[in-house]
Amino acid sequence: MATPLDITISSVGYTSAAGTGLEAFWQQVQSNGFTTSIRHYDPQGYMGAKGIRYLNRATLLYGNVAYQCIADHPTLGEFIRQHPSQVGLYDGSDLSNIEDGFVFDLVAKVEGPDKASPMSAPNTIDNASSSQMAIKAQIKGPNVTVCGGACAGLQALDVSLLHLTQGMTSYGIVGTTEVTSRYHEAVRRGEQRNTTLPAAPEMGIAVGVERSQNAMPAPYGRILSVASGQRLTGETNETLLARLVETCQGPVAEVAADYCIVGGGGHNLDPRQLRAALQAAGVQAQVLFPETVYGVGDNAGGLAGLLFGLGLQQGRGSGLPAAYLDGVYNDQLPGAPQSGCHLLATIDTLGYGIVLLFSKN
Amino acid sequence: MKRVVITGLGVVSPLGCQLEAFWDQLTSGTTSVRPLTKLDRAEYRGNPLAAEVQGLEDVDLADGEDLAPYGQAVHYAVAAARLSLEDAGLPTYLPSPNNHAVIIGTTSGNQDMVERTINHFDLQTTEDELSDEAAQMLAHFRPLELSATVASYYNLGGANLVIPTACAAGNYAIGTAYSLIQQGRTQLALAGGADPFTRSCYTIFYRLGAMTQQDIRPFDENRTGMVVGEGAAMLVVEELEHALARGARIYAEVTSYGLSCDAYHSTAPDPEGSGAILAMEAALRTGQLTADDISYISAHGTGTKANDAHEAKAMAKVFGERLQEIPVSGLKSLLGHCMGAASAFEAVASVLSIRDQRVPGTRNTEKLDSSFAIPFPLRAASETTPVRHVLSNAFAFGGNICSVIFSQYIPR
């Protein structure tokens, strides 16, 4: 059973090829698709100049969106200065170190271990991004990276919620980054058994979370419940998600979700079967697959879906392009939400899923 | 508040894969450190040593999926998970439906799949083509395969996470399992750590000058460094009522854990021990314990100058003069530094020290570093002593730190 939560999303950071901030996200949504490659991973230079050549792109991007999260909050920067151990940093990762690991090992093998640079060592480990951000921002609370594939962003969010709920932290900054390289492309190609799936659009997303009782006015939304799980024998991806949705809605049974947004791993689902599984579980929410229009993400897909859902709650659905209405994936253009409560579902190729129930304030 | 207990243990270690033999060797001071065999010794100057897994071939995985395409750590994790389930008296195929969790910490994840791809396809440059066949091999790099494969192998339907917080990752996994159970998300979790032996990992510590050419001597005045190891350890972490209801043997209780970050340097610890102090204090505070309650400290104790100095400083700050009375051990002198699995092995040893009321010794350390502000008992041989609460420290690159407190289970 999931635990009922009362967590506020109080700040947001976003960086992509279209620029930084939520408006850049919506500009891309409106344009029917995200540009794949970013030119500047830390355009504001938050991570500074010293030692920057040793930071990989994922670290620059993570630092950029995490700093946006701090700047977007009226008191968080000062809180970090006064209580550095009460703030947690969380990174939902998957392949952020694959390019560095490949190059490091290639040098060790071809040129010999004495030629491999020790300065490259930190980037070969997946925890580099949140660790570097901690050093830069002097954040001394929990520093957790999780590798969850398409579910990584929401998994990192889940761990931050555990810590907030247990009183281990007062704030969590949860980020995830999508960068591409020929090695990322190869993993995606290999995993899809060489079927064609376009490269994930590069982006970084971060959200700041805190307990609702402590939150400042005008936050972005509230998280009510979360559930995650692995496909059991006999389950399909669709029935797994339906099980998780039931678990997620259980503690807040009075809430009826308007939409179930599939953000991350939507290509692993059959839309009709998902709708049928949800209906069999008594869930009447309309299913939306925005990724089919703006691009299939890997580990950033979940938090991209969250931004999309928060936007719907703020009335941004009315201006969406027709592509969100057409095609096999979508039921209908999102209209005015009724309860203002949405489900967000993500499923990884390895049969792991996570579901989040969230609402406007 | 739900209580969380340990009911099963499994190891795939440089000291073998039999739990009692593993413990016997730890308490008798048997070392697993031997000359390096998994890489070409001629490539590394001096006397390259390693702590390589022994006895994996003795672990019967029955009729499960062929693990050959997967990374080595997946194989280690699947084997350790099976041993832990068997030790807990659980079936090795859990009935549906269930929401049992799997949480695995790691440093290198499936980095060996990168190396396998480079070797198999004889790649020479970053421009070499990655064929479709190479892409399919490389796809097994994904770290999530560690926990997802374990979950699929044993039909575990709950949360599954891979936490790549390097050398502290095993403790992170146990702490996260504790949180999930306390918050009612699951009643049972497999938690631990797994790491393969990789060329990259070995080369990193070689190039950082952190590896000894001799013996690992934690906290010794003349310590010269660590030795890279590998393996996996998994613990069955269970909600107390769930364990009691099925009549499980209870090894120990997980009382609390503390997380922090040094926020100091990507590969060096804060010399002042700021993160270590925060983590230990957080574990004591949330466990409603004081320094006086701790009966044994399983130190991170890598045997490097920087780590041991900062850990000694942090322990002195947290425990004060009381530190002189608390047995401390550095198990990496026996096991090598098994990366993401290291603190999971140390968790297993902590739990067994509670079961047997016996703490293992520290091999090779002859003279405690006289620069430490407060000396502490670090003995060569294991000793019988009352063990009520154990503090187990784990530190990592990036300043990621986790301290866990394990306690003797006492019914209330």
mmCIF file of C-alpha atoms in Angstrom, chain A residues 1-3 5 85-86 90 93-98 100-106 108-122 124-127 130-132 134-151 155 158-159 161-166 168 182-194 226-235 240 243-244 247 348-352 354, chain B residues 1 43-45 93-99 106-108 111 114-119 122-145 147-149 151-152 155-166 172 175-176 178-180 182-186 199-201 203-204 206-208 257-267 270 274-275 278 285-286 396-400:
data_model
loop_
_atom_site.group_PDB
_atom_site.id
_atom_site.type_symbol
_atom_site.label_atom_id
_atom_site.label_comp_id
_atom_site.label_asym_id
_atom_site.label_seq_id
_atom_site.Cartn_x
_atom_site.Cartn_y
_atom_site.Cartn_z
ATOM 1 C CA MET A 1 0.000 0.000 0.000
ATOM 2 C CA ALA A 2 1.254 3.467 -0.815
ATOM 3 C CA THR A 3 1.437 6.072 1.899
ATOM 4 C CA LEU A 5 1.664 12.170 1.000
ATOM 5 C CA SER A 85 22.488 19.373 5.885
ATOM 6 C CA GLN A 86 18.708 19.759 5.692
ATOM 7 C CA TYR A 90 18.647 13.656 -5.968
ATOM 8 C CA SER A 93 20.172 8.838 -13.981
ATOM 9 C CA ASP A 94 20.751 5.902 -16.246
ATOM 10 C CA LEU A 95 23.543 6.386 -18.742
ATOM 11 C CA SER A 96 25.042 9.694 -17.659
ATOM 12 C CA ASN A 97 28.462 8.066 -17.276
ATOM 13 C CA ILE A 98 28.535 5.773 -20.300
ATOM 14 C CA ASP A 100 33.113 8.794 -19.918
ATOM 15 C CA GLY A 101 33.325 5.122 -18.986
ATOM 16 C CA PHE A 102 33.789 4.122 -22.607
ATOM 17 C CA VAL A 103 36.509 6.657 -23.322
ATOM 18 C CA PHE A 104 38.347 5.940 -20.052
ATOM 19 C CA ASP A 105 38.406 2.220 -20.689
ATOM 20 C CA LEU A 106 39.372 2.613 -24.316
ATOM 21 C CA ALA A 108 43.298 2.079 -20.545
ATOM 22 C CA LYS A 109 43.073 -0.767 -23.033
ATOM 23 C CA VAL A 110 44.615 0.749 -26.151
ATOM 24 C CA GLU A 111 47.215 3.112 -24.673
ATOM 25 C CA GLY A 112 47.693 1.402 -21.327
ATOM 26 C CA PRO A 113 46.536 2.231 -17.804
ATOM 27 C CA ASP A 114 49.328 4.753 -17.288
ATOM 28 C CA LYS A 115 47.747 6.956 -19.954
ATOM 29 C CA ALA A 116 44.287 7.072 -18.396
ATOM 30 C CA SER A 117 43.691 10.396 -16.686
ATOM 31 C CA PRO A 118 42.764 10.252 -13.015
ATOM 32 C CA MET A 119 40.972 13.543 -13.538
ATOM 33 C CA SER A 120 38.438 11.631 -15.637
ATOM 34 C CA ALA A 121 37.758 9.153 -12.869
ATOM 35 C CA PRO A 122 34.794 10.855 -11.132
ATOM 36 C CA THR A 124 32.951 7.319 -14.809
ATOM 37 C CA ILE A 125 30.669 6.912 -11.802
ATOM 38 C CA ASP A 126 26.979 7.744 -12.052
ATOM 39 C CA ASN A 127 26.924 9.887 -8.890
ATOM 40 C CA SER A 130 24.691 15.493 -7.814
ATOM 41 C CA SER A 131 28.060 15.277 -6.047
ATOM 42 C CA GLN A 132 29.494 18.139 -8.080
ATOM 43 C CA ALA A 134 26.750 19.572 -3.733
ATOM 44 C CA ILE A 135 30.327 20.811 -3.855
ATOM 45 C CA LYS A 136 29.380 23.882 -5.858
ATOM 46 C CA ALA A 137 26.313 24.829 -3.805
ATOM 47 C CA GLN A 138 27.641 23.519 -0.453
ATOM 48 C CA ILE A 139 24.650 21.260 0.084
ATOM 49 C CA LYS A 140 25.498 18.674 2.739
ATOM 50 C CA GLY A 141 22.270 16.713 3.108
ATOM 51 C CA PRO A 142 21.476 13.362 1.508
ATOM 52 C CA ASN A 143 23.019 13.049 -1.924
ATOM 53 C CA VAL A 144 21.401 10.234 -3.833
ATOM 54 C CA THR A 145 21.643 9.115 -7.420
ATOM 55 C CA VAL A 146 19.362 6.373 -8.682
ATOM 56 C CA CYS A 147 19.500 4.501 -11.970
ATOM 57 C CA GLY A 148 16.002 3.700 -13.087
ATOM 58 C CA GLY A 149 16.010 3.977 -16.840
ATOM 59 C CA ALA A 150 12.828 5.650 -18.041
ATOM 60 C CA CYS A 151 11.657 5.731 -14.432
ATOM 61 C CA GLN A 155 12.448 7.244 -8.785
ATOM 62 C CA ASP A 158 10.298 8.997 -4.813
ATOM 63 C CA VAL A 159 13.488 8.727 -2.720
ATOM 64 C CA LEU A 161 9.736 11.959 -0.743
ATOM 65 C CA LEU A 162 10.867 9.157 1.578
ATOM 66 C CA HIS A 163 13.411 11.497 3.149
ATOM 67 C CA LEU A 164 11.001 14.414 3.448
ATOM 68 C CA THR A 165 8.324 12.239 4.992
ATOM 69 C CA GLN A 166 10.769 10.794 7.521
ATOM 70 C CA MET A 168 15.518 13.597 7.198
ATOM 71 C CA ARG A 182 26.911 7.608 -29.963
ATOM 72 C CA TYR A 183 27.035 5.320 -26.934
ATOM 73 C CA HIS A 184 23.615 6.407 -25.721
ATOM 74 C CA GLU A 185 22.334 5.876 -29.221
ATOM 75 C CA ALA A 186 23.885 2.414 -29.332
ATOM 76 C CA VAL A 187 22.310 1.352 -26.040
ATOM 77 C CA ARG A 188 18.917 2.528 -27.237
ATOM 78 C CA ARG A 189 19.393 0.783 -30.582
ATOM 79 C CA GLY A 190 20.605 -2.407 -28.934
ATOM 80 C CA GLU A 191 17.829 -2.469 -26.394
ATOM 81 C CA GLN A 192 15.171 -1.932 -29.028
ATOM 82 C CA ARG A 193 16.725 -4.768 -31.024
ATOM 83 C CA ASN A 194 17.637 -2.252 -33.695
ATOM 84 C CA VAL A 226 3.470 7.323 -5.331
ATOM 85 C CA ALA A 227 3.829 3.631 -6.089
ATOM 86 C CA SER A 228 6.389 1.623 -8.017
ATOM 87 C CA GLY A 229 6.965 -1.977 -8.942
ATOM 88 C CA GLN A 230 8.364 -4.616 -11.240
ATOM 89 C CA ARG A 231 6.309 -6.666 -13.644
ATOM 90 C CA LEU A 232 5.401 -9.992 -12.034
ATOM 91 C CA THR A 233 5.067 -13.262 -13.894
ATOM 92 C CA GLY A 234 1.869 -13.097 -15.894
ATOM 93 C CA GLU A 235 1.683 -9.317 -15.819
ATOM 94 C CA LEU A 240 1.538 -3.630 -13.960
ATOM 95 C CA ARG A 243 -1.807 -2.411 -10.323
ATOM 96 C CA LEU A 244 0.373 0.547 -9.399
ATOM 97 C CA THR A 247 -1.970 1.126 -5.120
ATOM 98 C CA ASP A 348 10.888 1.128 -18.448
ATOM 99 C CA THR A 349 11.824 -1.406 -21.090
ATOM 100 C CA LEU A 350 12.951 -3.764 -18.310
ATOM 101 C CA GLY A 351 9.403 -3.990 -16.966
ATOM 102 C CA TYR A 352 9.747 -1.533 -14.121
ATOM 103 C CA ILE A 354 6.239 3.999 -11.328
ATOM 104 C CA MET B 1 6.617 3.167 13.986
ATOM 105 C CA GLU B 43 50.188 -3.574 -17.482
ATOM 106 C CA TYR B 44 50.383 -2.354 -13.891
ATOM 107 C CA ARG B 45 53.644 -1.355 -12.253
ATOM 108 C CA TYR B 93 10.296 -17.867 -6.479
ATOM 109 C CA LEU B 94 7.961 -15.582 -4.560
ATOM 110 C CA PRO B 95 4.260 -16.092 -5.162
ATOM 111 C CA SER B 96 2.233 -13.390 -6.930
ATOM 112 C CA PRO B 97 0.973 -10.918 -6.112
ATOM 113 C CA ASN B 98 3.621 -9.313 -3.958
ATOM 114 C CA ASN B 99 5.270 -5.946 -3.624
ATOM 115 C CA THR B 106 26.936 -0.193 -6.921
ATOM 116 C CA THR B 107 29.988 1.734 -8.048
ATOM 117 C CA SER B 108 30.703 0.405 -11.520
ATOM 118 C CA GLN B 111 30.915 -1.130 -16.720
ATOM 119 C CA VAL B 114 31.688 -1.561 -21.958
ATOM 120 C CA GLU B 115 34.903 -3.500 -21.605
ATOM 121 C CA ARG B 116 33.385 -6.648 -23.055
ATOM 122 C CA THR B 117 32.191 -4.628 -26.059
ATOM 123 C CA ILE B 118 35.569 -2.980 -26.558
ATOM 124 C CA ASN B 119 37.394 -6.301 -26.253
ATOM 125 C CA ASP B 122 38.421 -4.967 -30.840
ATOM 126 C CA LEU B 123 37.519 -1.295 -30.770
ATOM 127 C CA GLN B 124 40.545 0.982 -31.007
ATOM 128 C CA THR B 125 39.182 4.524 -31.173
ATOM 129 C CA THR B 126 36.093 6.487 -30.238
ATOM 130 C CA GLU B 127 35.297 6.688 -33.949
ATOM 131 C CA ASP B 128 35.082 2.933 -34.510
ATOM 132 C CA GLU B 129 31.693 1.750 -35.675
ATOM 133 C CA LEU B 130 29.338 0.255 -33.116
ATOM 134 C CA SER B 131 27.579 -2.464 -35.076
ATOM 135 C CA ASP B 132 24.093 -3.687 -34.254
ATOM 136 C CA GLU B 133 25.659 -6.693 -32.537
ATOM 137 C CA ALA B 134 27.903 -4.398 -30.491
ATOM 138 C CA ALA B 135 24.889 -2.241 -29.645
ATOM 139 C CA GLN B 136 23.020 -5.253 -28.305
ATOM 140 C CA MET B 137 25.962 -6.177 -26.102
ATOM 141 C CA LEU B 138 26.372 -2.603 -24.902
ATOM 142 C CA ALA B 139 22.671 -2.386 -24.047
ATOM 143 C CA HIS B 140 23.442 -4.569 -21.030
ATOM 144 C CA PHE B 141 25.404 -1.641 -19.602
ATOM 145 C CA ARG B 142 22.208 -0.267 -18.091
ATOM 146 C CA PRO B 143 22.633 -0.312 -14.293
ATOM 147 C CA LEU B 144 18.922 -0.989 -13.770
ATOM 148 C CA GLU B 145 19.575 -4.522 -14.997
ATOM 149 C CA SER B 147 17.835 -4.899 -9.647
ATOM 150 C CA ALA B 148 15.398 -5.600 -12.471
ATOM 151 C CA THR B 149 17.043 -8.951 -13.222
ATOM 152 C CA ALA B 151 13.373 -8.928 -9.333
ATOM 153 C CA SER B 152 12.423 -10.905 -12.434
ATOM 154 C CA ASN B 155 9.346 -12.661 -8.976
ATOM 155 C CA LEU B 156 9.579 -9.600 -6.755
ATOM 156 C CA GLY B 157 6.911 -7.079 -7.715
ATOM 157 C CA GLY B 158 7.730 -4.035 -5.605
ATOM 158 C CA ALA B 159 10.060 -1.062 -5.907
ATOM 159 C CA ASN B 160 13.391 -1.738 -7.480
ATOM 160 C CA LEU B 161 16.265 0.676 -7.472
ATOM 161 C CA VAL B 162 19.919 0.777 -8.315
ATOM 162 C CA ILE B 163 21.784 3.336 -6.249
ATOM 163 C CA PRO B 164 25.193 4.133 -7.745
ATOM 164 C CA THR B 165 26.607 6.041 -4.798
ATOM 165 C CA ALA B 166 29.917 4.279 -5.217
ATOM 166 C CA TYR B 172 22.391 3.451 0.953
ATOM 167 C CA GLY B 175 18.809 2.541 4.429
ATOM 168 C CA THR B 176 16.389 2.964 1.546
ATOM 169 C CA TYR B 178 14.440 0.596 5.845
ATOM 170 C CA SER B 179 12.595 3.756 4.766
ATOM 171 C CA LEU B 180 10.331 1.903 2.341
ATOM 172 C CA GLN B 182 8.869 2.056 7.708
ATOM 173 C CA GLN B 183 6.523 3.972 5.440
ATOM 174 C CA GLY B 184 4.472 0.918 4.618
ATOM 175 C CA ARG B 185 5.509 0.709 0.967
ATOM 176 C CA THR B 186 6.605 -2.903 1.320
ATOM 177 C CA ARG B 199 39.605 -2.651 -15.818
ATOM 178 C CA SER B 200 38.286 0.876 -15.370
ATOM 179 C CA CYS B 201 37.812 0.645 -11.630
ATOM 180 C CA THR B 203 42.844 1.651 -13.328
ATOM 181 C CA ILE B 204 41.147 4.534 -11.531
ATOM 182 C CA TYR B 206 45.906 2.697 -9.725
ATOM 183 C CA ARG B 207 46.124 6.116 -11.350
ATOM 184 C CA LEU B 208 44.980 7.898 -8.217
ATOM 185 C CA TYR B 257 20.626 5.392 9.240
ATOM 186 C CA GLY B 258 22.105 8.772 8.434
ATOM 187 C CA LEU B 259 22.945 10.305 5.063
ATOM 188 C CA SER B 260 25.147 13.253 4.265
ATOM 189 C CA CYS B 261 27.480 14.726 1.703
ATOM 190 C CA ASP B 262 30.945 16.134 2.328
ATOM 191 C CA ALA B 263 30.426 18.700 -0.454
ATOM 192 C CA TYR B 264 34.197 18.951 -0.529
ATOM 193 C CA HIS B 265 35.903 17.149 -3.431
ATOM 194 C CA SER B 266 35.040 14.580 -6.068
ATOM 195 C CA THR B 267 37.608 11.993 -4.941
ATOM 196 C CA ASP B 270 36.853 16.427 3.791
ATOM 197 C CA SER B 274 32.271 17.078 8.246
ATOM 198 C CA GLY B 275 30.102 14.691 6.239
ATOM 199 C CA LEU B 278 26.798 14.549 10.063
ATOM 200 C CA ARG B 285 19.752 10.930 16.585
ATOM 201 C CA THR B 286 17.117 9.163 14.507
ATOM 202 C CA ALA B 396 32.343 7.289 -1.265
ATOM 203 C CA PHE B 397 33.697 9.397 -4.084
ATOM 204 C CA GLY B 398 31.644 12.532 -4.400
ATOM 205 C CA GLY B 399 31.452 12.735 -0.617
ATOM 206 C CA ASN B 400 28.403 10.457 -0.519
#
